[in-house]
Every structure is written in C-alpha cells, then in structure tokens.
Amino acid sequence: MKPICASLAFLVIVISSALNAADDKPRTNWGAVMKVPVEKMEAVDQALINWGNWIKETHPLGPEDENNLDNVSITRSEPFDGQVYYVIVEVYPTAKGLENHQRIYQQTNSLTEYEDVFAKLRSVVGPYFISGATQRKTVYNLVPSKNH
C-alpha cells in the first residue's frame, strides 16, 4: 500500500507542477520540503544524490543557453526531535528551462538506466514530501561564479 501511496504522491507533485506552470506568473523553479525520520536519513540521502546525478547526466548545463539549469540544491537540517528536514530547489533562468526539465523527466524516467533512480525516489523519498510545501518561485538566487 505504501508504494502505491508514494507513487500517487509523486504523480500529484509532477501534475500540480505542470498545472501551476500554466498560470500567468513565470515559473522558473521547482522545489520541495521533506520531513524524514532520522533512521531513514541515509537511504533518503542516497536516493536524492542519485536523483541529482540523473539531472547532471540528462539536463543541459552551462551558460550556452539561457534556458539551461542554473542550479540544484539539496540541503538537510540537523536532527531535531528524531526528524531531519530536506529542502530541494531547482532553479532555471526561464520558464522554458523548467518546461525542459519536465520534458526530460517524461523522456527518461522509464529508461532502464534510470528506473531504479525513480523507483527509489518514489518509494524511499516520496512518503516524506510535505504536502503543500512545493516551491514554485525564486525570491532570491545568488550564484557567485556567474556574477564575476
């Protein structure tokens, strides 16, 4: 039952991201917050690192195109009351960059080489997403290496 719920939660996140991207405000990022029991921290860390590596392997990077990924950040809090909190933020300079991310996901998530990445993302990480805590708009983004 848990894998089904996790898959449904992940699907809701992807669908709601696509629906919210259709409004008149530019959506240039995606992010999420997770609350994870400390004993699950190592497994969640690894699943998120694998997901980050999928982005690194499949997404256009670099300054050649204004739509390329600007940055991805996955951070984790120190343990507090037996829990840790994760914050994921993907920033694209343009709404088209975020659309490209969604397109790349659709094209690659079922490929044999990435099946395990997304299976673990759904089963290991999915249950801990905090509903309604998805980030959609970048308020401030500083990437010093791009500003010099």
mmCIF file of N, CA, C and O in Angstrom, residues 10 14 51-61 65 67-69 90 92 95-111 113-114 117-118:
data_model
loop_
_atom_site.group_PDB
_atom_site.id
_atom_site.type_symbol
_atom_site.label_atom_id
_atom_site.label_comp_id
_atom_site.label_asym_id
_atom_site.label_seq_id
_atom_site.Cartn_x
_atom_site.Cartn_y
_atom_site.Cartn_z
ATOM 1 N N PHE A 10 3.962 11.293 -5.613
ATOM 2 C CA PHE A 10 4.934 11.798 -6.576
ATOM 3 C C PHE A 10 4.234 12.257 -7.853
ATOM 4 O O PHE A 10 4.537 13.313 -8.396
ATOM 5 N N VAL A 14 4.152 16.066 -9.632
ATOM 6 C CA VAL A 14 4.513 16.333 -11.028
ATOM 7 C C VAL A 14 3.355 16.997 -11.762
ATOM 8 O O VAL A 14 3.541 17.993 -12.458
ATOM 9 N N TRP A 51 19.172 10.984 -7.704
ATOM 10 C CA TRP A 51 18.288 11.850 -8.492
ATOM 11 C C TRP A 51 19.057 13.080 -8.998
ATOM 12 O O TRP A 51 18.928 13.464 -10.159
ATOM 13 N N GLY A 52 19.887 13.660 -8.144
ATOM 14 C CA GLY A 52 20.726 14.787 -8.564
ATOM 15 C C GLY A 52 21.679 14.393 -9.681
ATOM 16 O O GLY A 52 21.902 15.155 -10.630
ATOM 17 N N ASN A 53 22.222 13.188 -9.600
ATOM 18 C CA ASN A 53 23.110 12.702 -10.663
ATOM 19 C C ASN A 53 22.343 12.480 -11.968
ATOM 20 O O ASN A 53 22.892 12.694 -13.053
ATOM 21 N N TRP A 54 21.069 12.073 -11.882
ATOM 22 C CA TRP A 54 20.232 11.970 -13.080
ATOM 23 C C TRP A 54 20.123 13.339 -13.756
ATOM 24 O O TRP A 54 20.282 13.448 -14.970
ATOM 25 N N ILE A 55 19.899 14.380 -12.954
ATOM 26 C CA ILE A 55 19.829 15.731 -13.518
ATOM 27 C C ILE A 55 21.156 16.074 -14.193
ATOM 28 O O ILE A 55 21.179 16.558 -15.326
ATOM 29 N N LYS A 56 22.253 15.799 -13.510
ATOM 30 C CA LYS A 56 23.581 16.111 -14.048
ATOM 31 C C LYS A 56 23.832 15.379 -15.367
ATOM 32 O O LYS A 56 24.416 15.940 -16.302
ATOM 33 N N GLU A 57 23.363 14.137 -15.473
ATOM 34 C CA GLU A 57 23.593 13.328 -16.672
ATOM 35 C C GLU A 57 22.649 13.659 -17.830
ATOM 36 O O GLU A 57 22.993 13.425 -18.983
ATOM 37 N N THR A 58 21.466 14.179 -17.543
ATOM 38 C CA THR A 58 20.452 14.304 -18.587
ATOM 39 C C THR A 58 20.087 15.736 -18.965
ATOM 40 O O THR A 58 19.489 15.950 -20.016
ATOM 41 N N HIS A 59 20.406 16.691 -18.138
ATOM 42 C CA HIS A 59 19.964 18.065 -18.386
ATOM 43 C C HIS A 59 21.050 18.906 -19.045
ATOM 44 O O HIS A 59 22.232 18.752 -18.727
ATOM 45 N N PRO A 60 20.637 19.819 -19.926
ATOM 46 C CA PRO A 60 21.624 20.738 -20.499
ATOM 47 C C PRO A 60 22.124 21.688 -19.410
ATOM 48 O O PRO A 60 21.326 22.254 -18.658
ATOM 49 N N LEU A 61 23.428 21.791 -19.316
ATOM 50 C CA LEU A 61 24.058 22.626 -18.297
ATOM 51 C C LEU A 61 24.972 23.629 -18.980
ATOM 52 O O LEU A 61 25.403 23.417 -20.102
ATOM 53 N N ASP A 65 23.104 28.331 -23.218
ATOM 54 C CA ASP A 65 21.683 28.518 -23.488
ATOM 55 C C ASP A 65 21.042 29.121 -22.251
ATOM 56 O O ASP A 65 21.218 28.615 -21.140
ATOM 57 N N ASN A 67 18.190 28.882 -21.190
ATOM 58 C CA ASN A 67 17.196 28.003 -20.575
ATOM 59 C C ASN A 67 17.821 26.878 -19.756
ATOM 60 O O ASN A 67 17.099 26.115 -19.116
ATOM 61 N N ASN A 68 19.132 26.753 -19.787
ATOM 62 C CA ASN A 68 19.797 25.662 -19.063
ATOM 63 C C ASN A 68 19.656 25.819 -17.557
ATOM 64 O O ASN A 68 19.504 26.932 -17.041
ATOM 65 N N LEU A 69 19.750 24.713 -16.875
ATOM 66 C CA LEU A 69 19.668 24.683 -15.418
ATOM 67 C C LEU A 69 20.662 25.654 -14.810
ATOM 68 O O LEU A 69 21.839 25.680 -15.185
ATOM 69 N N GLU A 90 15.439 23.492 -7.474
ATOM 70 C CA GLU A 90 15.991 23.528 -8.832
ATOM 71 C C GLU A 90 15.667 24.902 -9.388
ATOM 72 O O GLU A 90 14.505 25.307 -9.368
ATOM 73 N N TYR A 92 15.879 27.460 -12.695
ATOM 74 C CA TYR A 92 16.085 27.680 -14.127
ATOM 75 C C TYR A 92 15.915 29.162 -14.376
ATOM 76 O O TYR A 92 15.035 29.794 -13.798
ATOM 77 N N ALA A 95 11.141 30.123 -17.647
ATOM 78 C CA ALA A 95 10.065 29.136 -17.540
ATOM 79 C C ALA A 95 10.294 28.000 -18.534
ATOM 80 O O ALA A 95 9.976 26.848 -18.253
ATOM 81 N N LYS A 96 10.870 28.317 -19.687
ATOM 82 C CA LYS A 96 11.165 27.286 -20.684
ATOM 83 C C LYS A 96 12.165 26.262 -20.126
ATOM 84 O O LYS A 96 12.065 25.073 -20.417
ATOM 85 N N GLY A 97 13.101 26.704 -19.314
ATOM 86 C CA GLY A 97 14.047 25.785 -18.688
ATOM 87 C C GLY A 97 13.338 24.771 -17.803
ATOM 88 O O GLY A 97 13.654 23.580 -17.832
ATOM 89 N N LEU A 98 12.364 25.234 -17.025
ATOM 90 C CA LEU A 98 11.595 24.324 -16.177
ATOM 91 C C LEU A 98 10.764 23.373 -17.036
ATOM 92 O O LEU A 98 10.681 22.183 -16.751
ATOM 93 N N GLU A 99 10.187 23.875 -18.122
ATOM 94 C CA GLU A 99 9.446 23.018 -19.053
ATOM 95 C C GLU A 99 10.368 21.946 -19.635
ATOM 96 O O GLU A 99 9.964 20.795 -19.794
ATOM 97 N N ASN A 100 11.615 22.324 -19.961
ATOM 98 C CA ASN A 100 12.582 21.348 -20.477
ATOM 99 C C ASN A 100 12.833 20.248 -19.446
ATOM 100 O O ASN A 100 12.952 19.077 -19.802
ATOM 101 N N HIS A 101 12.931 20.627 -18.169
ATOM 102 C CA HIS A 101 13.131 19.643 -17.101
ATOM 103 C C HIS A 101 11.977 18.639 -17.099
ATOM 104 O O HIS A 101 12.196 17.433 -17.013
ATOM 105 N N GLN A 102 10.766 19.141 -17.184
ATOM 106 C CA GLN A 102 9.593 18.258 -17.179
ATOM 107 C C GLN A 102 9.592 17.342 -18.407
ATOM 108 O O GLN A 102 9.272 16.155 -18.300
ATOM 109 N N ARG A 103 9.983 17.876 -19.542
ATOM 110 C CA ARG A 103 10.059 17.081 -20.774
ATOM 111 C C ARG A 103 11.135 15.999 -20.634
ATOM 112 O O ARG A 103 10.915 14.843 -20.993
ATOM 113 N N ILE A 104 12.290 16.362 -20.094
ATOM 114 C CA ILE A 104 13.384 15.393 -19.911
ATOM 115 C C ILE A 104 12.945 14.280 -18.955
ATOM 116 O O ILE A 104 13.240 13.113 -19.193
ATOM 117 N N TYR A 105 12.229 14.651 -17.899
ATOM 118 C CA TYR A 105 11.717 13.631 -16.978
ATOM 119 C C TYR A 105 10.826 12.643 -17.732
ATOM 120 O O TYR A 105 10.984 11.427 -17.599
ATOM 121 N N GLN A 106 9.893 13.157 -18.527
ATOM 122 C CA GLN A 106 8.976 12.290 -19.276
ATOM 123 C C GLN A 106 9.742 11.359 -20.227
ATOM 124 O O GLN A 106 9.359 10.213 -20.420
ATOM 125 N N GLN A 107 10.824 11.850 -20.802
ATOM 126 C CA GLN A 107 11.595 11.070 -21.772
ATOM 127 C C GLN A 107 12.530 10.048 -21.132
ATOM 128 O O GLN A 107 12.897 9.067 -21.772
ATOM 129 N N THR A 108 12.938 10.279 -19.890
ATOM 130 C CA THR A 108 13.983 9.432 -19.312
ATOM 131 C C THR A 108 13.569 8.603 -18.102
ATOM 132 O O THR A 108 14.273 7.660 -17.742
ATOM 133 N N ASN A 109 12.466 8.924 -17.450
ATOM 134 C CA ASN A 109 12.160 8.259 -16.174
ATOM 135 C C ASN A 109 11.912 6.761 -16.314
ATOM 136 O O ASN A 109 12.105 6.020 -15.374
ATOM 137 N N SER A 110 11.517 6.305 -17.505
ATOM 138 C CA SER A 110 11.275 4.867 -17.668
ATOM 139 C C SER A 110 12.421 4.142 -18.383
ATOM 140 O O SER A 110 12.334 2.941 -18.611
ATOM 141 N N LEU A 111 13.493 4.863 -18.700
ATOM 142 C CA LEU A 111 14.655 4.204 -19.306
ATOM 143 C C LEU A 111 15.297 3.270 -18.286
ATOM 144 O O LEU A 111 15.361 3.582 -17.089
ATOM 145 N N GLU A 113 18.280 2.581 -17.464
ATOM 146 C CA GLU A 113 19.362 3.113 -16.635
ATOM 147 C C GLU A 113 18.880 4.034 -15.512
ATOM 148 O O GLU A 113 19.610 4.291 -14.555
ATOM 149 N N TYR A 114 17.636 4.540 -15.609
ATOM 150 C CA TYR A 114 17.119 5.454 -14.580
ATOM 151 C C TYR A 114 15.920 4.892 -13.824
ATOM 152 O O TYR A 114 15.402 5.551 -12.923
ATOM 153 N N VAL A 117 16.517 4.869 -10.105
ATOM 154 C CA VAL A 117 16.557 6.221 -9.537
ATOM 155 C C VAL A 117 15.143 6.663 -9.174
ATOM 156 O O VAL A 117 14.882 7.131 -8.058
ATOM 157 N N PHE A 118 14.208 6.499 -10.110
ATOM 158 C CA PHE A 118 12.852 6.982 -9.872
ATOM 159 C C PHE A 118 12.034 6.044 -8.996
ATOM 160 O O PHE A 118 11.172 6.504 -8.236
#
